[in-house]
mmCIF file of C-alpha atoms in Angstrom:
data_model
loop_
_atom_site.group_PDB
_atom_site.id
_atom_site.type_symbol
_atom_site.label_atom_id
_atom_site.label_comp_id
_atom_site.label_asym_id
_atom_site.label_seq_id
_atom_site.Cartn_x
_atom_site.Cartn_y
_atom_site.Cartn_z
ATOM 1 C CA UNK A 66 -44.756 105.485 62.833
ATOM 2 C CA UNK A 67 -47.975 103.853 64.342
ATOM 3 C CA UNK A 68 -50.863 106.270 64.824
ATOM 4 C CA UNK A 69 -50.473 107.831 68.078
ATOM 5 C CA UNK A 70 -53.458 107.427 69.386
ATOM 6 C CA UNK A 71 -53.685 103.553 68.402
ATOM 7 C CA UNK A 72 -50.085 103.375 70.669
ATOM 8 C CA UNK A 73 -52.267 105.165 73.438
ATOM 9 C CA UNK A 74 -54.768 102.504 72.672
ATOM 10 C CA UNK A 75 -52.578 99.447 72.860
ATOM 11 C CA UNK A 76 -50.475 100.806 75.999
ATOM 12 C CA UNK A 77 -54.046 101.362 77.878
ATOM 13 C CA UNK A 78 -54.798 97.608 77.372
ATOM 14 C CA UNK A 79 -51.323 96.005 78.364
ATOM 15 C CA UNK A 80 -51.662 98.635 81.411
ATOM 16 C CA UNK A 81 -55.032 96.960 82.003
ATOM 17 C CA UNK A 82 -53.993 93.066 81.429
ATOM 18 C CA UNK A 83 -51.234 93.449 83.983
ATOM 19 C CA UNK A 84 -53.385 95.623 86.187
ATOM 20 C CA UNK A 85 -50.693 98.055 87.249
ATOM 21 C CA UNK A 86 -48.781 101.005 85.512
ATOM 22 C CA UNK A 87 -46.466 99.512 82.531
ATOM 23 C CA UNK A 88 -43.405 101.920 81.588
ATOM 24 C CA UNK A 89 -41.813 101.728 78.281
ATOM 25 C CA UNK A 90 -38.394 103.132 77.272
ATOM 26 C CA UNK A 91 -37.063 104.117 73.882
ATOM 27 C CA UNK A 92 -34.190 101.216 72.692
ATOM 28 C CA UNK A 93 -31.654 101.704 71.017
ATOM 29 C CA UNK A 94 -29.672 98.186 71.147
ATOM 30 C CA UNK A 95 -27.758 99.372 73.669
ATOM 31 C CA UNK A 96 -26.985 98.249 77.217
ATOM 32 C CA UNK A 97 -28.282 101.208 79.340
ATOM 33 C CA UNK A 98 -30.799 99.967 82.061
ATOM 34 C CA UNK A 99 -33.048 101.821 84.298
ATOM 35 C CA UNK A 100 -34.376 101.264 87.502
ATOM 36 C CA UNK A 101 -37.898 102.257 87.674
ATOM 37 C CA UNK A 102 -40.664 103.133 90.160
ATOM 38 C CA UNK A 103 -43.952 102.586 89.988
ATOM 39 C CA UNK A 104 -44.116 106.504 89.427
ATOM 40 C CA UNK A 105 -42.082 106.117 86.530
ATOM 41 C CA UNK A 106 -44.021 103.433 84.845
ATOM 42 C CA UNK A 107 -46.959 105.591 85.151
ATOM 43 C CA UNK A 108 -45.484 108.438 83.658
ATOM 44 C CA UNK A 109 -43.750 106.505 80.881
ATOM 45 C CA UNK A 110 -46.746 104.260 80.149
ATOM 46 C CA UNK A 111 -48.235 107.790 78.349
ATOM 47 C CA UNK A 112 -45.320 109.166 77.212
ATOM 48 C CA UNK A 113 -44.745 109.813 73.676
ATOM 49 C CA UNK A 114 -41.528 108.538 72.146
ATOM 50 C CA UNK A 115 -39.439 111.128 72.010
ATOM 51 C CA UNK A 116 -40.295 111.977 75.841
ATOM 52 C CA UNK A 117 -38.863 108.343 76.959
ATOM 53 C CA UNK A 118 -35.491 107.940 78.369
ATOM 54 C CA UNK A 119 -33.220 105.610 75.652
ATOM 55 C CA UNK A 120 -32.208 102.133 77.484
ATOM 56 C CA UNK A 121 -32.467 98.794 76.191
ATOM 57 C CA UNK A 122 -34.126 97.178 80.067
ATOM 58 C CA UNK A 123 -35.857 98.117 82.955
ATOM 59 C CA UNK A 124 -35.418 96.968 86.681
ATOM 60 C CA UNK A 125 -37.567 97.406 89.409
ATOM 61 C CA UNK A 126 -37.658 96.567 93.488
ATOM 62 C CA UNK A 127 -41.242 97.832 93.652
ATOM 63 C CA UNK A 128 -44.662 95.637 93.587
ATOM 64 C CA UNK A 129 -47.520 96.751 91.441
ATOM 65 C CA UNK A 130 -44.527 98.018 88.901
ATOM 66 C CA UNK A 131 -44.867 96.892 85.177
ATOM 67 C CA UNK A 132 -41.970 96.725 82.965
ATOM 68 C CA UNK A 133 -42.238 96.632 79.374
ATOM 69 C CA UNK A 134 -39.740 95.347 76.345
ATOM 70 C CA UNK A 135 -40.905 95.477 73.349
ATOM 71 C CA UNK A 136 -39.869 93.717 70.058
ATOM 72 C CA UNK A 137 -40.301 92.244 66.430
ATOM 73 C CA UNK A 138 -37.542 89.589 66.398
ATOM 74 C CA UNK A 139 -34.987 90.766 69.361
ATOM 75 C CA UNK A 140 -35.725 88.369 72.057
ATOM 76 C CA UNK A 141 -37.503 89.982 75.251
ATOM 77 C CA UNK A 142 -36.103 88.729 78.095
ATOM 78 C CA UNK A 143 -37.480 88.167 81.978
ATOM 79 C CA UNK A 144 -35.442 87.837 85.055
ATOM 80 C CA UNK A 145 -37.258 87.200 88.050
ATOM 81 C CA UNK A 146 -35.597 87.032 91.920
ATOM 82 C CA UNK A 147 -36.928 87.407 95.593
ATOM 83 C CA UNK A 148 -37.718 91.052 95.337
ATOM 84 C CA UNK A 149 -37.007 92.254 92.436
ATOM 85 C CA UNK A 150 -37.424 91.621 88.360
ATOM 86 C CA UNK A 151 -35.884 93.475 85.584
ATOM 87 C CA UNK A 152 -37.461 92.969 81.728
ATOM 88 C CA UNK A 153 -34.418 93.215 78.780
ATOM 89 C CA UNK A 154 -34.720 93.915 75.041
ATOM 90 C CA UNK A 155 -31.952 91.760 73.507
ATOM 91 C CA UNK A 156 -31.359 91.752 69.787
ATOM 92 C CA UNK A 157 -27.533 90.522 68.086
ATOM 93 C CA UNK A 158 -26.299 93.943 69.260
ATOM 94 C CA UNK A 159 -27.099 94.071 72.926
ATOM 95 C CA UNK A 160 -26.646 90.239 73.483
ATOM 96 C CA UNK A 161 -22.807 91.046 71.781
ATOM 97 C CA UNK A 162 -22.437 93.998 74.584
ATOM 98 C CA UNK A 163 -23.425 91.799 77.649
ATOM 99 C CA UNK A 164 -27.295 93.274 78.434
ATOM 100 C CA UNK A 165 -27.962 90.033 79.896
ATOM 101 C CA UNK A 166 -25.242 89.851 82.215
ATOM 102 C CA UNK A 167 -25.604 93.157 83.113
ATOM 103 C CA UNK A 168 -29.109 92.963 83.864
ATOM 104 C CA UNK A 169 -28.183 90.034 86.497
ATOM 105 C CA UNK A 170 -25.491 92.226 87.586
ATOM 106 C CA UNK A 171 -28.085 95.113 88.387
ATOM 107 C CA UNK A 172 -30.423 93.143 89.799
ATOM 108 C CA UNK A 173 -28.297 91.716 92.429
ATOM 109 C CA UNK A 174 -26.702 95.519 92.940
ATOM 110 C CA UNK A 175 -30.265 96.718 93.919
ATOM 111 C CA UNK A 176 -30.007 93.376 96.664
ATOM 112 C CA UNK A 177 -32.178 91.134 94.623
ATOM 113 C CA UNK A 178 -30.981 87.994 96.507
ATOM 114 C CA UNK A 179 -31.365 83.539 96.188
ATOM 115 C CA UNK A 180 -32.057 82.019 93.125
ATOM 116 C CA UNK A 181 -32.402 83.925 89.572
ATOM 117 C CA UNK A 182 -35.207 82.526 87.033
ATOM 118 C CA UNK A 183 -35.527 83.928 83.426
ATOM 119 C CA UNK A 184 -37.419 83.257 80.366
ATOM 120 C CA UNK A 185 -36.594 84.209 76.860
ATOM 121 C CA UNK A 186 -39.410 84.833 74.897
ATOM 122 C CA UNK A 187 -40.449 85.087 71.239
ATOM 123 C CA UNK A 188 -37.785 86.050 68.461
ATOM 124 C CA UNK A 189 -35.725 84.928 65.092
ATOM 125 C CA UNK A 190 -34.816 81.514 65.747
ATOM 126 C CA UNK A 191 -32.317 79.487 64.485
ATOM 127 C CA UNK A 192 -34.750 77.902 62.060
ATOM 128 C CA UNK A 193 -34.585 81.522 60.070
ATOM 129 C CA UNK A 194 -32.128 83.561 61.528
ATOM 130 C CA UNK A 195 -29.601 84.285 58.326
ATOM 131 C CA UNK A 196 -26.483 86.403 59.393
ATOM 132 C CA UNK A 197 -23.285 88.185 58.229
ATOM 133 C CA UNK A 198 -20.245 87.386 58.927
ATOM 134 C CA UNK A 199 -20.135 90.284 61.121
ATOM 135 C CA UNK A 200 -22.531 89.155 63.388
ATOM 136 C CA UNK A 201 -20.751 85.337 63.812
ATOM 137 C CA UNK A 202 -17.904 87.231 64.412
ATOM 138 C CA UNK A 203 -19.280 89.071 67.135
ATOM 139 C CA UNK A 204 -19.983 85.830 69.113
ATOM 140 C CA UNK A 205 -16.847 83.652 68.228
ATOM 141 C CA UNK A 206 -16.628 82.462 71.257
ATOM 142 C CA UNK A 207 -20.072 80.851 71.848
ATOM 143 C CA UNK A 208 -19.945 76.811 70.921
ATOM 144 C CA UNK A 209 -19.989 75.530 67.680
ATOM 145 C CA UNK A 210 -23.767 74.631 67.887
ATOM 146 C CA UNK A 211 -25.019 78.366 68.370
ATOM 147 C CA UNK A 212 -23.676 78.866 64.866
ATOM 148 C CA UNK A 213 -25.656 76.730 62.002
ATOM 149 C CA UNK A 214 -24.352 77.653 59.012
ATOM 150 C CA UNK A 215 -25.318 80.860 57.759
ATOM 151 C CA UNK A 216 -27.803 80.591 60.471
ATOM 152 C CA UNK A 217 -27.290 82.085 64.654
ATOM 153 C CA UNK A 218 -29.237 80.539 67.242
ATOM 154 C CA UNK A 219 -29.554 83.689 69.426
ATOM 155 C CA UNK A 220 -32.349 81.976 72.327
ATOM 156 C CA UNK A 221 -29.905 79.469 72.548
ATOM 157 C CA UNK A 222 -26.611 82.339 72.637
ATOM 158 C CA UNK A 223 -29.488 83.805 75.507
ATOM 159 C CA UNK A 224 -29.876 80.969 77.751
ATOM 160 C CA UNK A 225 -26.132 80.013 77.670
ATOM 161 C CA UNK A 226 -25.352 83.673 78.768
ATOM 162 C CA UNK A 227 -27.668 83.798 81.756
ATOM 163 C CA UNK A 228 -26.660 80.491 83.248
ATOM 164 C CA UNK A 229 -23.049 81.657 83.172
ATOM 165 C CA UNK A 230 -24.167 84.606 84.712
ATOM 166 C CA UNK A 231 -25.527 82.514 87.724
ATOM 167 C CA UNK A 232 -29.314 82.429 86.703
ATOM 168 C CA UNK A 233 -30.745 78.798 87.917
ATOM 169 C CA UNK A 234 -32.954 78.081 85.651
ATOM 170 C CA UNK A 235 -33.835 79.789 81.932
ATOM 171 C CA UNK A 236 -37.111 78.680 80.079
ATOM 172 C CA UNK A 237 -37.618 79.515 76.871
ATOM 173 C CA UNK A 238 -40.802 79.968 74.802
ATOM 174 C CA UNK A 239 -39.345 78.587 71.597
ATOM 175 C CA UNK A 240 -41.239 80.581 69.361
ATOM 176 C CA UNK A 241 -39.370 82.131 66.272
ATOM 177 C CA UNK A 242 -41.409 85.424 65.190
ATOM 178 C CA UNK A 243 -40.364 84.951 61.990
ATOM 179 C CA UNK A 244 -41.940 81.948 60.408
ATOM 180 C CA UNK A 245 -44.440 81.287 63.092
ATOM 181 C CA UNK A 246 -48.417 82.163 62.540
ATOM 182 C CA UNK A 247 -48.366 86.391 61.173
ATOM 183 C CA UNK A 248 -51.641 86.496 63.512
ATOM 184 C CA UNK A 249 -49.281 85.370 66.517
ATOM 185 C CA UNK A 250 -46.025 88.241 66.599
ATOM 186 C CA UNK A 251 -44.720 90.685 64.321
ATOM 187 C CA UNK A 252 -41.588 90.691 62.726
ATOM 188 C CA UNK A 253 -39.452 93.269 61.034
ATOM 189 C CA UNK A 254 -37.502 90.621 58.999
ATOM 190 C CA UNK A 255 -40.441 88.505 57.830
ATOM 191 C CA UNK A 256 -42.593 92.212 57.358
ATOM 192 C CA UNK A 257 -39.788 94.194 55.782
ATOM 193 C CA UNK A 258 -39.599 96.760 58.558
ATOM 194 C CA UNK A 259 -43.426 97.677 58.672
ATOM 195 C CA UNK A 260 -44.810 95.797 61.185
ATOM 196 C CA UNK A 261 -45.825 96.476 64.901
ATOM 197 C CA UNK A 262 -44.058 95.351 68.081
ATOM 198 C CA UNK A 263 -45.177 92.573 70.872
ATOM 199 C CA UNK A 264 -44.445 93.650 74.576
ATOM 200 C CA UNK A 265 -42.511 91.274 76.905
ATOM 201 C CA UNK A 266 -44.029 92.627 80.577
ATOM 202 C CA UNK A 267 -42.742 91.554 83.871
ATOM 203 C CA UNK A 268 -44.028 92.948 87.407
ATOM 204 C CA UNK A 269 -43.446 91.977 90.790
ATOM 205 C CA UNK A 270 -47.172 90.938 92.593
#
């Protein structure tokens, strides 16, 4: 509900800090993923929201090809091969449906080959990420230490998911959006739902 031409703005100086086209989708917490051209990211990088495709990551073979996730406590996440990268949007939801091993999936489809790196960026951490029971229910399966009481450790949930997926190595910034510096990263918990979004961007030079 931004101003539109503050989003313009914004989008026109990520565009210029990466130095190529940057192509935003609409998310929806879902698992769709796109691959996108350079053509596309130019297109997108304008477009208003209800002219961009829904999907929760973008994947791209092409150099010079930004890729944008953005987010306000889901974790934006960067996979990075020979040849190709793709850039995820992974909140409880998406995480739950296997984004992150179907982004790894993808890229290796579109012949991304040799070793996988990824890095999980800014989001709730552990520290002050209170859940339901629904969502410990939805990762059961994940060890013991993921869950912390009422608490859910979703970079480390992240980084456990894209190892067994067959990345080699997963950094993570270790930043929780929540009760880090408000002049650092939004965050719809902390803000109450009013509050803007950071931009995870990956592109292949």
């Amino acid at each position: 509900d931004d101003d539109p031409e503050a989003i313009r703005e914004n989008r026109r100086a990520v565009t210029a800090l990466a130095g190529s086209p940057v192509g935003f989708v609409h998310q929806v917490h879902g698992t769709t993923l796109l691959a996108t051209t350079a053509a596309d990211a130019e297109q997108r990088s304008t477009a208003g929201l209800g002219e961009l495709p829904q999907a929760d990551g973008q994947l791209t073979t092409e150099p010079g090809c930004g890729l944008a996730a953005l987010t306000a406590d889901c974790l934006p996440v960067a996979v990075a091969g020979a040849g190709g990268v793709a850039m995820l949007h992974a909140g409880w939801r998406g995480l739950a449906a296997g984004i992150l091993e179907r982004g790894v999936e993808r890229l290796r489809a579109l012949g991304v080959g040799g070793r996988l790196s990824a890095a999980v960026g800014p989001g709730a951490g552990p520290c002050c990420y209170e859940v339901g029971a629904e969502v410990h229910a939805a990762f059961a399966e994940e060890p013991a230490r993921v869950h912390r009481g009422a608490n859910l450790d979703l970079p480390a949930i992240a980084a456990r998911r894209l190892l067994q997926a067959g990345v080699a190595e997963v950094h993570e910034i270790g930043f929780c959006t929540i009760c880090s510096d408000r002049e650092l990263f939004f965050s719809h918990r902390r803000d109450a739902g009013v509050t803007g979004r950071q931009a995870g961007v990956a592109w292949l030079t």
